[in-house]
Coordinates of C-alpha atoms in Angstrom, one line a residue:
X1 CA 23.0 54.8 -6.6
X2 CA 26.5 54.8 -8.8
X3 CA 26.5 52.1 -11.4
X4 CA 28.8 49.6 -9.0
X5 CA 26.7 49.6 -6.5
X6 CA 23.6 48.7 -8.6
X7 CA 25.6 46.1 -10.2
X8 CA 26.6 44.5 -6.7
X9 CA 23.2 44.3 -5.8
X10 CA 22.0 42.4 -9.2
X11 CA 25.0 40.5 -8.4
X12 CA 23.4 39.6 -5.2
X13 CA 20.2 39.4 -5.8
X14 CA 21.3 36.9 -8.6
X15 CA 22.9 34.8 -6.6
X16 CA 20.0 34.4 -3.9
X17 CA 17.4 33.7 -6.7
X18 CA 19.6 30.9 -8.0
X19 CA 20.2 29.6 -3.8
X20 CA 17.3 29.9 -3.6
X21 CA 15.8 27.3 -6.8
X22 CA 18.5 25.0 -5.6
X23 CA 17.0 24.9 -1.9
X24 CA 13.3 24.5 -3.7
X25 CA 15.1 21.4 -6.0
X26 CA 16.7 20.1 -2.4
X27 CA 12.9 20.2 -0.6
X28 CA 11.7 19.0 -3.6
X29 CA 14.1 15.8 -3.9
X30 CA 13.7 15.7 -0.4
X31 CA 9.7 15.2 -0.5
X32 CA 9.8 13.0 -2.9
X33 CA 11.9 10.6 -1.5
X34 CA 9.9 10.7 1.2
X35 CA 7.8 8.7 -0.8
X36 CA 9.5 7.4 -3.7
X37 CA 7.6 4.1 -5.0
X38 CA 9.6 0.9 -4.2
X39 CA 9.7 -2.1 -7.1
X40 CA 9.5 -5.5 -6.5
X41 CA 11.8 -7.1 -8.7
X42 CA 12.1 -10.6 -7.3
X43 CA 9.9 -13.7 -5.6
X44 CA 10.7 -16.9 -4.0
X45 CA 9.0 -19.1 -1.4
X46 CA 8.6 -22.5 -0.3
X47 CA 5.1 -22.7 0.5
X48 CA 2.2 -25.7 1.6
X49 CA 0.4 -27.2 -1.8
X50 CA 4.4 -28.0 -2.6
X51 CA 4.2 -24.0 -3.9
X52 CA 8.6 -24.1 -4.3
X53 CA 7.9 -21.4 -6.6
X54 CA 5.9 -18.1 -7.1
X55 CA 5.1 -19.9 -10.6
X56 CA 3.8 -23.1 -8.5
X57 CA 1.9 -20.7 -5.9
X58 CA 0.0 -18.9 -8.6
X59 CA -1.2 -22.0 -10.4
X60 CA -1.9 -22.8 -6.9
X61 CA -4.1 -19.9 -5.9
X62 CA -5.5 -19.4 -9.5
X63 CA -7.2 -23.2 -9.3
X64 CA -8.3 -22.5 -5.9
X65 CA -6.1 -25.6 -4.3
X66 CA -6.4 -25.9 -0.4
X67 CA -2.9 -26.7 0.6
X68 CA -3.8 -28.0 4.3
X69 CA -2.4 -31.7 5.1
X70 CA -2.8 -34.1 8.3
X71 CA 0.6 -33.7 10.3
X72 CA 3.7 -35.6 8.6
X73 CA 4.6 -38.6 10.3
X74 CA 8.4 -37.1 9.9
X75 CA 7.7 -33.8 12.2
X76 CA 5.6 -35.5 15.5
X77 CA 3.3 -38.6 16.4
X78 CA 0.1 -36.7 15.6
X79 CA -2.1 -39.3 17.2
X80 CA 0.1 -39.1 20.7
X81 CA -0.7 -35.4 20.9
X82 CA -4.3 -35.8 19.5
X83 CA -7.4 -35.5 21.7
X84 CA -11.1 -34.1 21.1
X85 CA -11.7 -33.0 25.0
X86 CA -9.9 -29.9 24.8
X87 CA -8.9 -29.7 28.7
X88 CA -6.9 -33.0 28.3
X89 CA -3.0 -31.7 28.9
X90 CA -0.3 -32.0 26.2
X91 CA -2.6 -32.6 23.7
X92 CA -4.5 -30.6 20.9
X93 CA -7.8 -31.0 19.5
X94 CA -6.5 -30.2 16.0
X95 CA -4.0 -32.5 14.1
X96 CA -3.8 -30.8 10.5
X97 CA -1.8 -27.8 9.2
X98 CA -0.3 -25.9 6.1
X99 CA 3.4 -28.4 6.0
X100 CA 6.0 -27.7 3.1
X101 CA 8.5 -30.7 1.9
X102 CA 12.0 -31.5 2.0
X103 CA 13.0 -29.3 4.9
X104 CA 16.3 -31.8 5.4
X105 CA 17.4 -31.7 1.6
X106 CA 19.7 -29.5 1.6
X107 CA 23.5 -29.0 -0.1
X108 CA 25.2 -27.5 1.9
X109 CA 28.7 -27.5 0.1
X110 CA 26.9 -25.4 -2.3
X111 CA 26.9 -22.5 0.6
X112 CA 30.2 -23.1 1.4
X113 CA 28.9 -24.9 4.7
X114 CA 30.6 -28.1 5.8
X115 CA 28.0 -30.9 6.4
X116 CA 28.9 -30.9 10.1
X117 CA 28.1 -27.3 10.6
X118 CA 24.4 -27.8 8.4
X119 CA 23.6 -30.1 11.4
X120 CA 23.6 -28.1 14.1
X121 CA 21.8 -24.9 12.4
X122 CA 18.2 -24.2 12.4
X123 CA 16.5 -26.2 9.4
X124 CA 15.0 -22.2 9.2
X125 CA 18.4 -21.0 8.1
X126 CA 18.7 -23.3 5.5
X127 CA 15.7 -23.1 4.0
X128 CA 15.9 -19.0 4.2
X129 CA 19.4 -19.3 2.0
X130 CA 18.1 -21.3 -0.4
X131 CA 15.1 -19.1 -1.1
X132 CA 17.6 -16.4 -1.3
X133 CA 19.1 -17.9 -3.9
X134 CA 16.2 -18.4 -6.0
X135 CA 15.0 -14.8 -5.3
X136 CA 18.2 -14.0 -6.9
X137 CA 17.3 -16.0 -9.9
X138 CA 14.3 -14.3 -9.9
X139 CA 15.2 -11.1 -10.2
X140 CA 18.0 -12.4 -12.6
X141 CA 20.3 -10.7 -10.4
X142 CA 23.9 -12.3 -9.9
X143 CA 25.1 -12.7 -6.2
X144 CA 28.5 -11.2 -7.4
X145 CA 27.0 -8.0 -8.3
X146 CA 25.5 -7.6 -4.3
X147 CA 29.2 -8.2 -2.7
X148 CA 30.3 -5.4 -1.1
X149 CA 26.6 -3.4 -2.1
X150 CA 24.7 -1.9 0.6
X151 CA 22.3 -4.5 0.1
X152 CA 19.4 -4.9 3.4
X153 CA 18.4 -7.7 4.9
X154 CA 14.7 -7.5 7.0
X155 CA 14.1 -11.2 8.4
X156 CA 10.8 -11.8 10.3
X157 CA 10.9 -15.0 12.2
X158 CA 9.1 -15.8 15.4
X159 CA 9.5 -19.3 15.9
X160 CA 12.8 -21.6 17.3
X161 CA 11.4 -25.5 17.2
X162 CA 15.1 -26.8 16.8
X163 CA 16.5 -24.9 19.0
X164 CA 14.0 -26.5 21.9
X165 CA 15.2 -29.7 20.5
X166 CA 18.9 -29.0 21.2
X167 CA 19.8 -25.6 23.1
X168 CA 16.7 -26.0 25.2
X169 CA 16.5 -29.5 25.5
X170 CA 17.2 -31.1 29.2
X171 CA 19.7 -33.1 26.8
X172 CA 23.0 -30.9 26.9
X173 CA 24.9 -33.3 25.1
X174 CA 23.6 -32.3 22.2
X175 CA 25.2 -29.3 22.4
X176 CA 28.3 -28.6 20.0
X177 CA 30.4 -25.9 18.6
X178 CA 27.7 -25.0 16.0
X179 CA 24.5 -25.0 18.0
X180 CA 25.0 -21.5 18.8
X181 CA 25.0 -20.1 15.9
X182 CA 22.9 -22.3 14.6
X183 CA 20.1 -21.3 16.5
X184 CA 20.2 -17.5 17.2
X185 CA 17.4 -15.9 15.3
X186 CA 19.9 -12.9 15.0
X187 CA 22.3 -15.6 12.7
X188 CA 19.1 -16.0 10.5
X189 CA 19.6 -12.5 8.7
X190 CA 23.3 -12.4 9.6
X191 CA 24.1 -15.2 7.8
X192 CA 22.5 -13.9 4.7
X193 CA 24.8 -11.0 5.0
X194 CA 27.9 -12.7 5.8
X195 CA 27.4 -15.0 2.8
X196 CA 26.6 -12.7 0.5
X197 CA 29.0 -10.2 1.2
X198 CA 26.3 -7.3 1.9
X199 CA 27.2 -4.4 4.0
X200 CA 23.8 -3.0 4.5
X201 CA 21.8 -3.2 7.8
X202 CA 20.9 -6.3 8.7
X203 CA 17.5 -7.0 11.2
X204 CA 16.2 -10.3 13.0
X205 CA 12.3 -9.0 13.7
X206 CA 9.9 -10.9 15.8
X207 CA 6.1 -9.0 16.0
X208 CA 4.7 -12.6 15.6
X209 CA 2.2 -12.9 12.8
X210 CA 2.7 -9.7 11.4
X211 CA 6.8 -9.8 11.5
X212 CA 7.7 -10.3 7.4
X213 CA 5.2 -7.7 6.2
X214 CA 7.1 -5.5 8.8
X215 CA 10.5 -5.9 8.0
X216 CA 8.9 -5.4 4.2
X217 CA 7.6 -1.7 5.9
X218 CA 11.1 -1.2 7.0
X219 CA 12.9 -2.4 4.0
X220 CA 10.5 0.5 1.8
X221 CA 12.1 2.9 4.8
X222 CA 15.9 1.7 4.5
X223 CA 15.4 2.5 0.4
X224 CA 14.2 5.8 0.6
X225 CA 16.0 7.0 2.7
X226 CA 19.2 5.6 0.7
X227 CA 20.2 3.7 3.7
X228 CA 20.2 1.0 1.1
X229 CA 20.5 0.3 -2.3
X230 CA 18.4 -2.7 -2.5
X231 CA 17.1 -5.2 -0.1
X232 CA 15.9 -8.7 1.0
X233 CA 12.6 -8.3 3.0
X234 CA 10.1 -11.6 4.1
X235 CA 10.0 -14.0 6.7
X236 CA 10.4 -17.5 7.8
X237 CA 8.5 -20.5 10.2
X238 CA 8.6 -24.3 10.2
X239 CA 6.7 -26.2 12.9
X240 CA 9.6 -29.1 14.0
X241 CA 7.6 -29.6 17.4
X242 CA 4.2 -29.8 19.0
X243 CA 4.8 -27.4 21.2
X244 CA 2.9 -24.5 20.0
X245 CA 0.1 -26.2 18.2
X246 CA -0.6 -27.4 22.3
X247 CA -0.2 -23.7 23.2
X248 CA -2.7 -22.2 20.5
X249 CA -5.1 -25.1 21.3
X250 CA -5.0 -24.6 24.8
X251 CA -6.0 -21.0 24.0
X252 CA -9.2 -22.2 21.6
X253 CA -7.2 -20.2 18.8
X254 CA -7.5 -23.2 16.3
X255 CA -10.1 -24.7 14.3
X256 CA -11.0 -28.4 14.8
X257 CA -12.2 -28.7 11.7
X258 CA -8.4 -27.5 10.7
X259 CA -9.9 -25.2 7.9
X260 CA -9.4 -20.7 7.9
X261 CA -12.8 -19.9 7.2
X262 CA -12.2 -16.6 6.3
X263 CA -15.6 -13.9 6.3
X264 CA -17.6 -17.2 7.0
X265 CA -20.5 -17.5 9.2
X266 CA -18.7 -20.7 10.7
X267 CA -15.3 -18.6 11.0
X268 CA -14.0 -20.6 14.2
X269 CA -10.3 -19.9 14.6
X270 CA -7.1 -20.8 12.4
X271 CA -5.2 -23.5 10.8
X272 CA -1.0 -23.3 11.8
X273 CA 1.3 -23.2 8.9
X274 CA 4.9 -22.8 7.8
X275 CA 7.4 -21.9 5.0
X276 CA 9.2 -19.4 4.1
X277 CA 8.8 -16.2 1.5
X278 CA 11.1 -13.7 0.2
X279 CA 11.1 -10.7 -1.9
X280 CA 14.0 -8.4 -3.1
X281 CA 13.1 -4.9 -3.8
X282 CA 14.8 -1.4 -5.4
X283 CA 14.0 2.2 -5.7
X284 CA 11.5 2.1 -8.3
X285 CA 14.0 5.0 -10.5
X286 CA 16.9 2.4 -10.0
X287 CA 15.1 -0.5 -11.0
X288 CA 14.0 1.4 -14.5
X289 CA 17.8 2.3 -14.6
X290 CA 19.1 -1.2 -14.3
X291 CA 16.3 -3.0 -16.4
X292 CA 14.9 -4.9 -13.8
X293 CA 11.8 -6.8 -14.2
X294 CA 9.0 -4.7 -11.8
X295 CA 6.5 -7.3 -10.7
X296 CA 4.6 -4.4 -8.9
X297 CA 5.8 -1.3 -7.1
X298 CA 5.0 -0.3 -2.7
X299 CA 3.1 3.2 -2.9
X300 CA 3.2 3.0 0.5
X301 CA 3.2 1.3 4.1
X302 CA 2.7 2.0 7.7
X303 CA 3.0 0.0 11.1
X304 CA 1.7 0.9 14.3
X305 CA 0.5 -0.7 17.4
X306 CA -3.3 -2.0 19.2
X307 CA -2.6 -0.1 22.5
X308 CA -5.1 -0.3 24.8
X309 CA -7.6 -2.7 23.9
X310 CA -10.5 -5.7 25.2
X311 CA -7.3 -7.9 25.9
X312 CA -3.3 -8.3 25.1
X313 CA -4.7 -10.4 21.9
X314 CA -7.7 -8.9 20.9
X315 CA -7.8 -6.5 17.9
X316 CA -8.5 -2.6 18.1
X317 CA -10.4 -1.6 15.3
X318 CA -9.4 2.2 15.9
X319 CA -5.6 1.6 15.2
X320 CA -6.8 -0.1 12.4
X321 CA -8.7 2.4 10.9
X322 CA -5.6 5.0 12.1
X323 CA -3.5 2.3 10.6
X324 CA -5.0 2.4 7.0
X325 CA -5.1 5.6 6.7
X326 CA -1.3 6.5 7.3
X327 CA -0.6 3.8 4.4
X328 CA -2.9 5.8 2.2
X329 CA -1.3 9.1 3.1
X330 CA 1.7 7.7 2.6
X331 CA 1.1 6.4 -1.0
X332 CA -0.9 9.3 -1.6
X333 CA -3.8 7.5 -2.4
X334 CA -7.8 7.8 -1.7
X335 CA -9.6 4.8 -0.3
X336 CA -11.6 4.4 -3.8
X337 CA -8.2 3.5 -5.5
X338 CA -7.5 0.4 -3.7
X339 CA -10.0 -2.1 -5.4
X340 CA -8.3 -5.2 -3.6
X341 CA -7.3 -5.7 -0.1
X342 CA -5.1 -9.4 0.5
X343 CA -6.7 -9.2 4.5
X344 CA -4.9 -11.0 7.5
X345 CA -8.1 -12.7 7.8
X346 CA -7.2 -15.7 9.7
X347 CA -10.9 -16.4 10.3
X348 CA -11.4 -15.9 13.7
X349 CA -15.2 -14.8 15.0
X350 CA -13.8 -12.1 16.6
X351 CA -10.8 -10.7 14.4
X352 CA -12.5 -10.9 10.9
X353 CA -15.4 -8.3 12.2
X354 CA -13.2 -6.1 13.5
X355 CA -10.9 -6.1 10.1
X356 CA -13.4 -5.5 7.7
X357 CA -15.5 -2.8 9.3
X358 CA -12.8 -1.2 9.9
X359 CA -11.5 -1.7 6.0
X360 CA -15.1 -0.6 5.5
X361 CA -14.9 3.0 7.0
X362 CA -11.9 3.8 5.2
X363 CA -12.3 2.4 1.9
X364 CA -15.8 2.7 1.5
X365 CA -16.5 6.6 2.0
X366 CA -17.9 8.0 -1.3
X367 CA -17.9 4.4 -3.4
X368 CA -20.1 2.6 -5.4
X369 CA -21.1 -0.5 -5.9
X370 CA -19.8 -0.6 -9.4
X371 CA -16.2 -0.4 -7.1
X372 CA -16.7 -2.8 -4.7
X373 CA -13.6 -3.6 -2.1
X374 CA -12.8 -7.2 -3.5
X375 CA -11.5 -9.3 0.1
X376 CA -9.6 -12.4 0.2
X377 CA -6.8 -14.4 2.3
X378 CA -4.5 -16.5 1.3
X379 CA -4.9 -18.4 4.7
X380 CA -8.1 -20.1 3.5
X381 CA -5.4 -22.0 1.0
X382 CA -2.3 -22.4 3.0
X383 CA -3.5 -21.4 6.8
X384 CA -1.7 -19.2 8.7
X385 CA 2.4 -19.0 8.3
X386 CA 3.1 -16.7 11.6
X387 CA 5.9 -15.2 11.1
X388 CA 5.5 -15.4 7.2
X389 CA 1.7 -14.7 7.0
X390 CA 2.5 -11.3 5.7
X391 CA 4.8 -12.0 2.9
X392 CA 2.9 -15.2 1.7
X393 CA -0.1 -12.7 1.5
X394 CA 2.1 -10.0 0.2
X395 CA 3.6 -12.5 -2.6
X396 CA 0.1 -13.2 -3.3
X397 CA -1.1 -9.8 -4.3
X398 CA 2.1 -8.8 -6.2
X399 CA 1.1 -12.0 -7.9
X400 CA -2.4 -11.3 -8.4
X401 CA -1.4 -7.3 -9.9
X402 CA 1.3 -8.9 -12.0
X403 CA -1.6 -11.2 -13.3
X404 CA -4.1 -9.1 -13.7
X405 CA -6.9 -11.9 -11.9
X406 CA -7.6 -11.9 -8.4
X407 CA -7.9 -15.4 -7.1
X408 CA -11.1 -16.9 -4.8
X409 CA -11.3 -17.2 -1.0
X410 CA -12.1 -21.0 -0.1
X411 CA -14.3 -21.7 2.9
X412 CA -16.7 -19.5 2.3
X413 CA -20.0 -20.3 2.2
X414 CA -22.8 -17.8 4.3
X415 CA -21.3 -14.0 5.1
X416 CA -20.0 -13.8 8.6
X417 CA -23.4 -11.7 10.4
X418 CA -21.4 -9.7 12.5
X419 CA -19.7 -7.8 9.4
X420 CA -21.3 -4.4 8.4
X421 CA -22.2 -6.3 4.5
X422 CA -24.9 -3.9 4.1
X423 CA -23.2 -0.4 4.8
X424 CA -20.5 -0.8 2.1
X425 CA -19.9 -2.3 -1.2
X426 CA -17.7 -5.7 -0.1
X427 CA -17.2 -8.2 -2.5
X428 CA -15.4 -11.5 -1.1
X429 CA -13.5 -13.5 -4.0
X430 CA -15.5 -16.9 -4.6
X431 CA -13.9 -17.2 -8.0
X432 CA -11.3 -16.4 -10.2
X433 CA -11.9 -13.0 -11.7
X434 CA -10.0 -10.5 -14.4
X435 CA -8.5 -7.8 -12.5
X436 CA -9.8 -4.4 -14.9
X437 CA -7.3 -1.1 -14.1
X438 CA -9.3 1.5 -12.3
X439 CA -9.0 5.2 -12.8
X440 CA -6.1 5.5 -11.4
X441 CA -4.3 1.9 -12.0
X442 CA -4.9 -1.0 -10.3
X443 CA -4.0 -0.9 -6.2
X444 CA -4.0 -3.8 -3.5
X445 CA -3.6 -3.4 -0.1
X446 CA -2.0 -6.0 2.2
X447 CA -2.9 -6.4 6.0
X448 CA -0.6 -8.6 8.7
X449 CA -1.5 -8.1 12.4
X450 CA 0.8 -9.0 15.0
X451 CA -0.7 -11.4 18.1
X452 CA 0.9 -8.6 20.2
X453 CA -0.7 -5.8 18.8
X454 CA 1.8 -4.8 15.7
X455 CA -0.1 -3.8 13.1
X456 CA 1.4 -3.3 9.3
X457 CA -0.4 -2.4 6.2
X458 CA 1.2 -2.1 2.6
X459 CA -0.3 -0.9 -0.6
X460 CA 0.8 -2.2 -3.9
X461 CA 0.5 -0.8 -7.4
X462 CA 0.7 -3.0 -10.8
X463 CA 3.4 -2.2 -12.4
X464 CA 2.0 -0.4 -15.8
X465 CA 4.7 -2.2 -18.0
X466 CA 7.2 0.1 -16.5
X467 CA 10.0 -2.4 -17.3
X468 CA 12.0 -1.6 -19.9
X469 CA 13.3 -5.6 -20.3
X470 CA 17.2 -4.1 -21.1
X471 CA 18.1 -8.0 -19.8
X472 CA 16.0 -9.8 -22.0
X473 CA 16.2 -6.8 -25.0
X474 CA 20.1 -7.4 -25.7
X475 CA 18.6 -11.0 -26.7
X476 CA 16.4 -10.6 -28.9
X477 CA 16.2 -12.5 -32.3
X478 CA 18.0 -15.5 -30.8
X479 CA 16.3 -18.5 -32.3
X480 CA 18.1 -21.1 -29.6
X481 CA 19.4 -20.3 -26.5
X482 CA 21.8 -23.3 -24.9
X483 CA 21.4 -23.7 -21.3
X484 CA 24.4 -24.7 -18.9
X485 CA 23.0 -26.3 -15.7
X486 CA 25.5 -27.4 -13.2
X487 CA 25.7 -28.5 -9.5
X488 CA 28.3 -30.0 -7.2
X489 CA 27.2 -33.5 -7.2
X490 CA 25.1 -35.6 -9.8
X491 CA 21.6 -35.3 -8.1
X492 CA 21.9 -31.8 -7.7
X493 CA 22.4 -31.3 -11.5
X494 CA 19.2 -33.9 -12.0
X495 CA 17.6 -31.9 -9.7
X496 CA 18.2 -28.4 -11.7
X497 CA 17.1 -29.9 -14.9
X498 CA 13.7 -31.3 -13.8
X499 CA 13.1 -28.1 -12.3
X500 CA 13.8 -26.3 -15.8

C-alpha cells in the first residue's frame, strides 16, 4: 500500500472514530433526557383550613388541623338539600365539605379585566390567575421574564358549577357577551397564556380526580422533551352548586359522618372539597443555571388506565401495580427507595384495600421493617378536591421533602382488616415524624386515580440543597432591606401588607 493511500485511510478511519463519539454523545444526551429530573421551583394554592399559602398549608398539616366545615350559607341552603333517608330525591345525606374563602374577592383591574367581564367568567378562572400569580412570587420569578417564553400550561379541572348557573341554566337571559368565555374549561388554561404572554402548549385536562397530577405527568413530558422551557402544572374545583354532592350521594360515595377515614376500619366513603393548587416547574440543569430555589425535583412519573375491571368505577389493582412500576422505571429507582407514598386514599372500603396491597407488592419486595412504607393522605385533612386532589397531595409531599417531617393521617383509629398489614412493613403517619435520608436520599411517591379509570403516579426526590441561592447570594450582608408594596386601590395595598 503507497504511503497516500495509507494516509487516506487513517484519514478515514479518523473521521469515523470521531462520528462515531459524537453519535455515542447524541444517544447519550438523548437517554438522558429521557429522563432528566424536573425541579419544582414554585407553590401556591388556596386550600380548606384558609391554607392561601404553601406556608399556611404546612403549619396546617404539620399540627394535624382537619380543615372540613358545614356548607357556607353563601354557596346553597344546606338544610333544603339535607336528608338522612338516602332514597329521598334532590337531597343528600351529607351536608359538610373541605370550602375555601373569598371566592368573590377578586381585583380584577389588576389583570387587566374590566369588572364587567370578571362577572360573567367562572369564579375558577379567577381564582386560577391569582394563584398564578403567587406561584410566580414563589418562585421569585417575574411575569416579564415568561412573555414571549415557551412557557406550558397543564390545567386539570373537571367541574363547571357556574356555568350551570348561567350557560345551562333554563334562564337565557343571563346570557351576555362574556359568558362564553367565561365558562369554557378550554379558557381556563388559555387565559393563563394569553395573559402572560406564553407561547408554549397550552392543555384544559379533565380525568376527574386524577386530572392535576396528570397534567403535572405531562408537564415532566413537555420539559424533557424541550417542548418547553418551563411550565405551570395543577388543577382547579370549587363546589358553587348542589348538584354533584346529590350525584355522589345518590351513588353512596360520601361519608355521613363527612370525615375521609383513610386506612381505617370505619373507612366509609369521602368528604367533597375544593380549591385550587399550582406548581411551576424547570429542567432540573436549568433551574441550577438560573439559581432557582428547588423545593424538590420529579424522578419520574407515569399514567395509565383501569381497563377492564369489577365496574366503570371500581379500582384494578393490576394497573396499579403496572402503574407503579413504570414510575419507578422511569425514575430509575427500586421500590426500597421510596420511604413515603402521599396515597389517593380517599377512604373508601373498597379503594383503600386495593391501593395499598397493591403499594405493598411493589414496594415491599426485599424490605425490612427498619424501612417501613410510611402512608398518609392529605384527604383525611382537607377531603377530597377532584380535580385538584392530585396536586394538593402532590404540594403536600414536596412540602413534606422540603421539611424534612412527614405529617400524620387523621381518622385513623383501628387498621382497615381487609389490608395485607401483616405481609409488609406499612407504617400509617399518626404523628408528626423527622423525615431521616435513606441510602439513596429521601423519595415520596404521589398516587391520584381518576373516577374513570386514569391512573397517575409521580415520584419526588428532596432536593439535597441543590440550590445554589444566586437570587438571594447577590444580597448578602444587607442589614435592611426596604420593601415597596403597592396595589391599584387602598384595600389592596392593606391587603398586601397584612399578608407580609
Amino acid at each position: 500500500m503507497s504511503k497516500q493511500n495509507s494516509a487516506d485511510t487513517r484519514g478515514v478511519l479518523k473521521n469515523a472514530l470521531v462520528q462515531m463519539r459524537q453519535m455515542r454523545q447524541r444517544i447519550t444526551e438523548l437517554e438522558q433526557g429521557e429522563t432528566e429530573p424536573i425541579a419544582v421551583i414554585g407553590l401556591g394554592c388556596r386550600l380548606p383550613g384558609q391554607a392561601n399559602t404553601p406556608e399556611r398549608y404546612w403549619d396546617n398539616l404539620k399540627n394535624g388541623r382537619n380543615g372540613i366545615t358545614a356548607v357556607p350559607k353563601s354557596r346553597w341552603d344546606s338544610d333544603k338539600y339535607y336528608a338522612e333517608d338516602r332514597t329521598t330525591p334532590g337531597t343528600s345525606y351529607v351536608h359538610r365539605g373541605g370550602f375555601i374563602e373569598g371566592i368573590r374577592e377578586w381585583e380584577p383591574q389588576f389583570f387587566g379585566i374590566s369588572p364587567r367581564e370578571a362577572e360573567g367568567m367562572d369564579p375558577q378562572q379567577r381564582l386560577l390567575m391569582e394563584v398564578t400569580w403567587e406561584t410566580m412570587e414563589h418562585a421569585a420569578i417575574l411575569p416579564a421574564d415568561l412573555r414571549g417564553s415557551k412557557t406550558a400550561v397543564f390545567i386539570g379541572q373537571a367541574s363547571d358549577d357556574y356555568a350551570q348557573r348561567t350557560t345551562q341554566s333554563a334562564d337565557l337571559t343571563q346570557i351576555d357577551p362574556y359568558t362564553s368565555l367565561g365558562n369554557h374549561r378550554s379558557v381556563t388554561a388559555g387565559r393563563l397564556s394569553h395573559w402572560l404572554g406564553l407561547h408554549g402548549v397550552t392543555l384544559q385536562l379533565d380525568t376527574a380526580c386524577s386530572s392535576s397530577l396528570l397534567a403535572i405527568h405531562l408537564a415532566v413530558q413537555s420539559l424533557r422533551r424541550k417542548e418547553s422551557d418551563c411550565a405551570f402544572a395543577g388543577g382547579v374545583n370549587l363546589m358553587l352548586t348542589p348538584n354533584m354532592l346529590i350525584s355522589m350521594a345518590k351513588l353512596n360515595s360520601l361519608s355521613p359522618e363527612g370525615h375521609c377515614r383513610t386506612f381505617d376500619k370505619k373507612a366509609n366513603g369521602y368528604v367533597r372539597g375544593e380549591g385550587c393548587g399550582l406548581v411551576m416547574l424547570k429542567r432540573l440543569t436549568d433551574a441550577e443555571r438560573d439559581g432557582d430555589r428547588i423545593l424538590a425535583v420529579i424522578r419520574g412519573s407515569a399514567a395509565n388506565h383501569d381497563g377492564p375491571s369489577n365496574g366503570l368505577t371500581a379500582p384494578n389493582g393490576q394497573a396499579q401495580i403496572a402503574l407503579l412500576q413504570e414510575a419507578l422505571a422511569d425514575a430509575r429507582l427500586s421500590g426500597h427507595d421510596v420511604q413515603y407514598v402521599e396515597t389517593h386514599g380517599t377512604g373508601t372500603p373498597l379503594g383503600d384495600p386495593i391501593e395499598v396491597n397493591a403499594l405493598g407488592k411493589v414496594l415491599g419486595k426485599g424490605r425490612t421493617a427498619d424501612n417501613p412504607i410510611r402512608l398518609g393522605a392529605v384527604k383525611t385533612n382537607i377531603g377530597h378536591l377532584e380535580a385538584t386532589a392530585g396536586v394538593a397531595g402532590f404540594i403536600k409531599a414536596v412540602l413534606a421533602l422540603h421539611h424534612q417531617q412527614i405529617p400524620q393521617n387523621l381518622h385513623f383509629d383501628t387498621p382497615n382488616p381487609h389490608i395485607s398489614w401483616h405481609k409488609y412493613p406499612f407504617q400509617v403517619m399518626t404523628e408528626l415524624e423527622g423525615w431521616a435520608e435513606g441510602e439513596n436520599g429521601r423519595f415520596a411517591g404521589v398516587s391520584s386515580f381518576g373516577i374513570s379509570g386514569t391512573n397517575v403516579h409521580v415520584i419526588l426526590e428532596g432536593s439535597r440543597e441543590r440550590s445554589r441561592e444566586k437570587k438571594v447570594a447577590s444580597r448578602e450582608g444587607v442589614g435592611q432591606w426596604e420593601l415597596s408594596i403597592s396595589g391599584r386601590r387602598k384595600g389592596a395595598v392593606q391587603g398586601v401588607a397584612q399578608r407580609y
